Structure formats: structure tokens, C-alpha cells
Amino acid sequence: MLGQLDISKRQAEIADLVQKTGFASVEELAERFDVTTQTIRRDVNGLCEQGILRRTHGGVEPPAPASNIHYSTRQILNLPEKQHIATLVAGEVENNSSLAFSIGTTPEIAMQALTGHENLAIFTNNLNVAFTASVNASFQVTIAGGRLRHGDRDVLGSSAQAFFANYKVDIGIFGVAGVDDDGTLLDFHEDEVAARQSILANCRRSFLVLDHSKFGRSAHVRGGHLSDVDAVFTDRSVPPGILASLQGTKTVVHAADNGS
């Protein structure tokens, strides 16, 4: 959540812009946000200190690429879009339901949208989801045990797979690193795929939540297909080529931009 990051709304917008464009000068940012260059420098210095951006000659750019973007950065990227997705998801969940949540920022934001519900049973390997769910005293929250992954605040490995296999929940809610052009689901680590597949195998309805940036995004570990899930929740219409891979399947697409 933004409060955990201790950054302003303008800083979140700066980080989002730079991640999308690859670079921005201090002068460009000052003009765009109608503030002084000194104010922008303070903003970007704070973002660089947290590892969300890095300084370069004349401006800022995203940090050096790694296997995936740092969780704190992903929390603020496409945040309004993720909140729209979360609203769609919340509309499909009834009170008194049981839900399994995977790792990732979009599942975390979906959990935030559900805090007004009553009597949900939450099962998760995502500590961010667990902390968010714990604000509602009517929720029962159960978390996976095992080794905590730093930064992402989640538990992966055989213990997480076994954890989800212990329960049969009404709805499984999970994200993905990317979707290939043929609808193949992609992630960065085998353990991420295994945990997601364990949720999928042990839920009555499966919800894949992802913003538009995941379509066509590259990652190297295969983990099923878009047609494996009951519903896809996204912020924009699915690209036509990927949508074609869903023809004749059970999968329903909910897109925030057209309400379908």
C-alpha cells in the first residue's frame, strides 16, 4: 500500500511515468507537474533512495533490470488500473466466501477492495494480503508457513504448495508475470507457477487478475494457459490475438474499460 512506501501521490505518478517512458529529465518533470525543479529533485531523490528509480545524467530512469521489478515499484505502477480491476473482483465475491490469494500486487489490491465484505475466510502465502485482510475483524485469515521471501513478503516452495492443497476454497485469486501472444501464462520462477497451480487445482472458481501491461510481457517460466481460469479481470480489452485463444472456452473476460 502507498502508506507503507511513504511516498506522495506526485512521486507515485513520477515513478509510473518513468517506468513507462524509460527516462525523464528534472526539467520535463517540473514542467509536467507545475512545480519547481528543486521540488522535483526532492521527489526523485526520495524515489532513488528507496530503489524505485535511479539518477542518471540530467534526470532519472528505472533501476537496472532484474528478474522482475521490485515489489515496492510494482505497488505503484498502474495503480489506478489495478484499483479498477479490484473493484470488478469485489463485485463478484459474496459475503461468507472462502478465498485463496497468491503473491503479487494486483491480488493485494483486490484484497483491499474486499475489506468491506463480511465473514470471508482468507488463505494466502502473501503477507501483504494477510495484513490487509486482518483489518476486518469478521475475516478468518490463515497464512502459509515457510521461508519468507524478502521484499515481496511472500512464502514460496513446497510448503506453500502443500498449504493450498489442504483447502478447497470458493475462489482462487492470483496474478501472473506475463501472458504470451498465444495465451500462455508466464512467470519468473518455478515456485511462483507451482503455488499458482496449487491454488487453481483447489478452488471452485478461479480469478486471474492482471493489468494491460502483462499482455505480451516476457517471462521465461511457462505455467498454464489463459483458458485454464474461469474469469480474467483486467483494465483494458484483451488484445485480439490473445482473445482469439479463448474462443470456445469457459473463460469469461471482465475488462474495466468497457464493463464487459
mmCIF file with all atom_site columns, C-alpha atoms in Angstrom, residues 145-230:
data_model
loop_
_atom_site.group_PDB
_atom_site.id
_atom_site.type_symbol
_atom_site.label_atom_id
_atom_site.label_alt_id
_atom_site.label_comp_id
_atom_site.label_asym_id
_atom_site.label_entity_id
_atom_site.label_seq_id
_atom_site.pdbx_PDB_ins_code
_atom_site.Cartn_x
_atom_site.Cartn_y
_atom_site.Cartn_z
_atom_site.occupancy
_atom_site.B_iso_or_equiv
_atom_site.pdbx_formal_charge
_atom_site.auth_seq_id
_atom_site.auth_comp_id
_atom_site.auth_asym_id
_atom_site.auth_atom_id
_atom_site.pdbx_PDB_model_num
ATOM 1  C CA . GLY A 1 145 ? 4.400   -21.184 6.848   1.00 0.00 ? 145 GLY A CA 1
ATOM 2  C CA . GLY A 1 146 ? 7.927   -21.411 5.466   1.00 0.00 ? 146 GLY A CA 1
ATOM 3  C CA . ARG A 1 147 ? 10.789  -19.210 4.340   1.00 0.00 ? 147 ARG A CA 1
ATOM 4  C CA . LEU A 1 148 ? 9.829   -15.573 3.789   1.00 0.00 ? 148 LEU A CA 1
ATOM 5  C CA . ARG A 1 149 ? 10.981  -14.019 0.514   1.00 0.00 ? 149 ARG A CA 1
ATOM 6  C CA . HIS A 1 150 ? 12.432  -10.586 1.256   1.00 0.00 ? 150 HIS A CA 1
ATOM 7  C CA . GLY A 1 151 ? 10.924  -7.573  -0.493  1.00 0.00 ? 151 GLY A CA 1
ATOM 8  C CA . ASP A 1 152 ? 7.921   -9.465  -1.837  1.00 0.00 ? 152 ASP A CA 1
ATOM 9  C CA . ARG A 1 153 ? 6.840   -10.601 1.654   1.00 0.00 ? 153 ARG A CA 1
ATOM 10 C CA . ASP A 1 154 ? 5.601   -13.963 0.489   1.00 0.00 ? 154 ASP A CA 1
ATOM 11 C CA . VAL A 1 155 ? 6.259   -17.662 1.071   1.00 0.00 ? 155 VAL A CA 1
ATOM 12 C CA . LEU A 1 156 ? 7.057   -19.983 -1.828  1.00 0.00 ? 156 LEU A CA 1
ATOM 13 C CA . GLY A 1 157 ? 8.278   -23.537 -2.254  1.00 0.00 ? 157 GLY A CA 1
ATOM 14 C CA . SER A 1 158 ? 6.841   -26.926 -1.318  1.00 0.00 ? 158 SER A CA 1
ATOM 15 C CA . SER A 1 159 ? 5.331   -25.603 1.908   1.00 0.00 ? 159 SER A CA 1
ATOM 16 C CA . ALA A 1 160 ? 3.184   -23.083 0.002   1.00 0.00 ? 160 ALA A CA 1
ATOM 17 C CA . GLN A 1 161 ? 2.035   -25.719 -2.480  1.00 0.00 ? 161 GLN A CA 1
ATOM 18 C CA . ALA A 1 162 ? 1.081   -28.101 0.345   1.00 0.00 ? 162 ALA A CA 1
ATOM 19 C CA . PHE A 1 163 ? -0.654  -25.276 2.195   1.00 0.00 ? 163 PHE A CA 1
ATOM 20 C CA . PHE A 1 164 ? -3.064  -24.516 -0.647  1.00 0.00 ? 164 PHE A CA 1
ATOM 21 C CA . ALA A 1 165 ? -3.642  -28.231 -1.237  1.00 0.00 ? 165 ALA A CA 1
ATOM 22 C CA . ASN A 1 166 ? -5.009  -28.529 2.326   1.00 0.00 ? 166 ASN A CA 1
ATOM 23 C CA . TYR A 1 167 ? -8.108  -26.470 1.488   1.00 0.00 ? 167 TYR A CA 1
ATOM 24 C CA . LYS A 1 168 ? -10.923 -26.348 -1.037  1.00 0.00 ? 168 LYS A CA 1
ATOM 25 C CA . VAL A 1 169 ? -11.948 -22.714 -1.402  1.00 0.00 ? 169 VAL A CA 1
ATOM 26 C CA . ASP A 1 170 ? -14.761 -20.977 -3.241  1.00 0.00 ? 170 ASP A CA 1
ATOM 27 C CA . ILE A 1 171 ? -12.495 -18.613 -5.199  1.00 0.00 ? 171 ILE A CA 1
ATOM 28 C CA . GLY A 1 172 ? -8.805  -18.549 -6.037  1.00 0.00 ? 172 GLY A CA 1
ATOM 29 C CA . ILE A 1 173 ? -7.380  -15.106 -6.875  1.00 0.00 ? 173 ILE A CA 1
ATOM 30 C CA . PHE A 1 174 ? -3.942  -14.912 -8.448  1.00 0.00 ? 174 PHE A CA 1
ATOM 31 C CA . GLY A 1 175 ? -1.787  -12.824 -10.748 1.00 0.00 ? 175 GLY A CA 1
ATOM 32 C CA . VAL A 1 176 ? 0.834   -13.616 -13.357 1.00 0.00 ? 176 VAL A CA 1
ATOM 33 C CA . ALA A 1 177 ? 4.058   -12.024 -14.606 1.00 0.00 ? 177 ALA A CA 1
ATOM 34 C CA . GLY A 1 178 ? 3.055   -12.070 -18.260 1.00 0.00 ? 178 GLY A CA 1
ATOM 35 C CA . VAL A 1 179 ? 0.792   -13.542 -20.933 1.00 0.00 ? 179 VAL A CA 1
ATOM 36 C CA . ASP A 1 180 ? 2.373   -14.661 -24.198 1.00 0.00 ? 180 ASP A CA 1
ATOM 37 C CA . ASP A 1 181 ? 0.763   -13.906 -27.556 1.00 0.00 ? 181 ASP A CA 1
ATOM 38 C CA . ASP A 1 182 ? -0.778  -17.392 -27.672 1.00 0.00 ? 182 ASP A CA 1
ATOM 39 C CA . GLY A 1 183 ? -2.325  -17.062 -24.194 1.00 0.00 ? 183 GLY A CA 1
ATOM 40 C CA . THR A 1 184 ? 0.395   -18.966 -22.332 1.00 0.00 ? 184 THR A CA 1
ATOM 41 C CA . LEU A 1 185 ? 0.820   -17.754 -18.734 1.00 0.00 ? 185 LEU A CA 1
ATOM 42 C CA . LEU A 1 186 ? 4.373   -16.825 -17.782 1.00 0.00 ? 186 LEU A CA 1
ATOM 43 C CA . ASP A 1 187 ? 6.248   -16.211 -14.533 1.00 0.00 ? 187 ASP A CA 1
ATOM 44 C CA . PHE A 1 188 ? 9.832   -15.640 -13.420 1.00 0.00 ? 188 PHE A CA 1
ATOM 45 C CA . HIS A 1 189 ? 10.241  -18.585 -11.026 1.00 0.00 ? 189 HIS A CA 1
ATOM 46 C CA . GLU A 1 190 ? 9.109   -22.201 -10.980 1.00 0.00 ? 190 GLU A CA 1
ATOM 47 C CA . ASP A 1 191 ? 7.923   -21.815 -7.374  1.00 0.00 ? 191 ASP A CA 1
ATOM 48 C CA . GLU A 1 192 ? 5.600   -18.963 -8.384  1.00 0.00 ? 192 GLU A CA 1
ATOM 49 C CA . VAL A 1 193 ? 3.994   -21.179 -11.018 1.00 0.00 ? 193 VAL A CA 1
ATOM 50 C CA . ALA A 1 194 ? 3.702   -24.121 -8.616  1.00 0.00 ? 194 ALA A CA 1
ATOM 51 C CA . ALA A 1 195 ? 1.912   -22.056 -5.953  1.00 0.00 ? 195 ALA A CA 1
ATOM 52 C CA . ARG A 1 196 ? -0.470  -20.582 -8.513  1.00 0.00 ? 196 ARG A CA 1
ATOM 53 C CA . GLN A 1 197 ? -1.217  -24.021 -9.948  1.00 0.00 ? 197 GLN A CA 1
ATOM 54 C CA . SER A 1 198 ? -1.920  -25.342 -6.451  1.00 0.00 ? 198 SER A CA 1
ATOM 55 C CA . ILE A 1 199 ? -4.500  -22.595 -5.931  1.00 0.00 ? 199 ILE A CA 1
ATOM 56 C CA . LEU A 1 200 ? -6.020  -23.345 -9.337  1.00 0.00 ? 200 LEU A CA 1
ATOM 57 C CA . ALA A 1 201 ? -6.359  -27.049 -8.514  1.00 0.00 ? 201 ALA A CA 1
ATOM 58 C CA . ASN A 1 202 ? -8.063  -26.383 -5.193  1.00 0.00 ? 202 ASN A CA 1
ATOM 59 C CA . CYS A 1 203 ? -10.680 -23.711 -5.883  1.00 0.00 ? 203 CYS A CA 1
ATOM 60 C CA . ARG A 1 204 ? -14.220 -23.887 -7.231  1.00 0.00 ? 204 ARG A CA 1
ATOM 61 C CA . ARG A 1 205 ? -13.806 -20.684 -9.272  1.00 0.00 ? 205 ARG A CA 1
ATOM 62 C CA . SER A 1 206 ? -10.507 -19.179 -10.446 1.00 0.00 ? 206 SER A CA 1
ATOM 63 C CA . PHE A 1 207 ? -9.915  -15.441 -10.969 1.00 0.00 ? 207 PHE A CA 1
ATOM 64 C CA . LEU A 1 208 ? -6.816  -14.232 -12.827 1.00 0.00 ? 208 LEU A CA 1
ATOM 65 C CA . VAL A 1 209 ? -6.168  -10.532 -12.106 1.00 0.00 ? 209 VAL A CA 1
ATOM 66 C CA . LEU A 1 210 ? -3.774  -8.553  -14.291 1.00 0.00 ? 210 LEU A CA 1
ATOM 67 C CA . ASP A 1 211 ? -3.402  -5.099  -15.802 1.00 0.00 ? 211 ASP A CA 1
ATOM 68 C CA . HIS A 1 212 ? -2.852  -4.473  -19.523 1.00 0.00 ? 212 HIS A CA 1
ATOM 69 C CA . SER A 1 213 ? 0.952   -4.285  -19.191 1.00 0.00 ? 213 SER A CA 1
ATOM 70 C CA . LYS A 1 214 ? 1.086   -8.057  -18.627 1.00 0.00 ? 214 LYS A CA 1
ATOM 71 C CA . PHE A 1 215 ? -0.213  -8.887  -22.118 1.00 0.00 ? 215 PHE A CA 1
ATOM 72 C CA . GLY A 1 216 ? 2.778   -9.629  -24.330 1.00 0.00 ? 216 GLY A CA 1
ATOM 73 C CA . ARG A 1 217 ? 5.194   -9.204  -21.395 1.00 0.00 ? 217 ARG A CA 1
ATOM 74 C CA . SER A 1 218 ? 8.124   -11.592 -21.449 1.00 0.00 ? 218 SER A CA 1
ATOM 75 C CA . ALA A 1 219 ? 8.970   -14.039 -18.646 1.00 0.00 ? 219 ALA A CA 1
ATOM 76 C CA . HIS A 1 220 ? 10.670  -17.393 -19.017 1.00 0.00 ? 220 HIS A CA 1
ATOM 77 C CA . VAL A 1 221 ? 8.718   -19.957 -16.937 1.00 0.00 ? 221 VAL A CA 1
ATOM 78 C CA . ARG A 1 222 ? 5.591   -21.434 -18.527 1.00 0.00 ? 222 ARG A CA 1
ATOM 79 C CA . GLY A 1 223 ? 2.627   -22.030 -16.220 1.00 0.00 ? 223 GLY A CA 1
ATOM 80 C CA . GLY A 1 224 ? -0.621  -22.957 -17.926 1.00 0.00 ? 224 GLY A CA 1
ATOM 81 C CA . HIS A 1 225 ? -2.881  -21.048 -20.291 1.00 0.00 ? 225 HIS A CA 1
ATOM 82 C CA . LEU A 1 226 ? -5.376  -18.210 -20.036 1.00 0.00 ? 226 LEU A CA 1
ATOM 83 C CA . SER A 1 227 ? -8.154  -20.665 -20.856 1.00 0.00 ? 227 SER A CA 1
ATOM 84 C CA . ASP A 1 228 ? -7.403  -22.629 -17.646 1.00 0.00 ? 228 ASP A CA 1
ATOM 85 C CA . VAL A 1 229 ? -9.111  -19.977 -15.490 1.00 0.00 ? 229 VAL A CA 1
ATOM 86 C CA . ASP A 1 230 ? -12.800 -19.246 -15.061 1.00 0.00 ? 230 ASP A CA 1
#
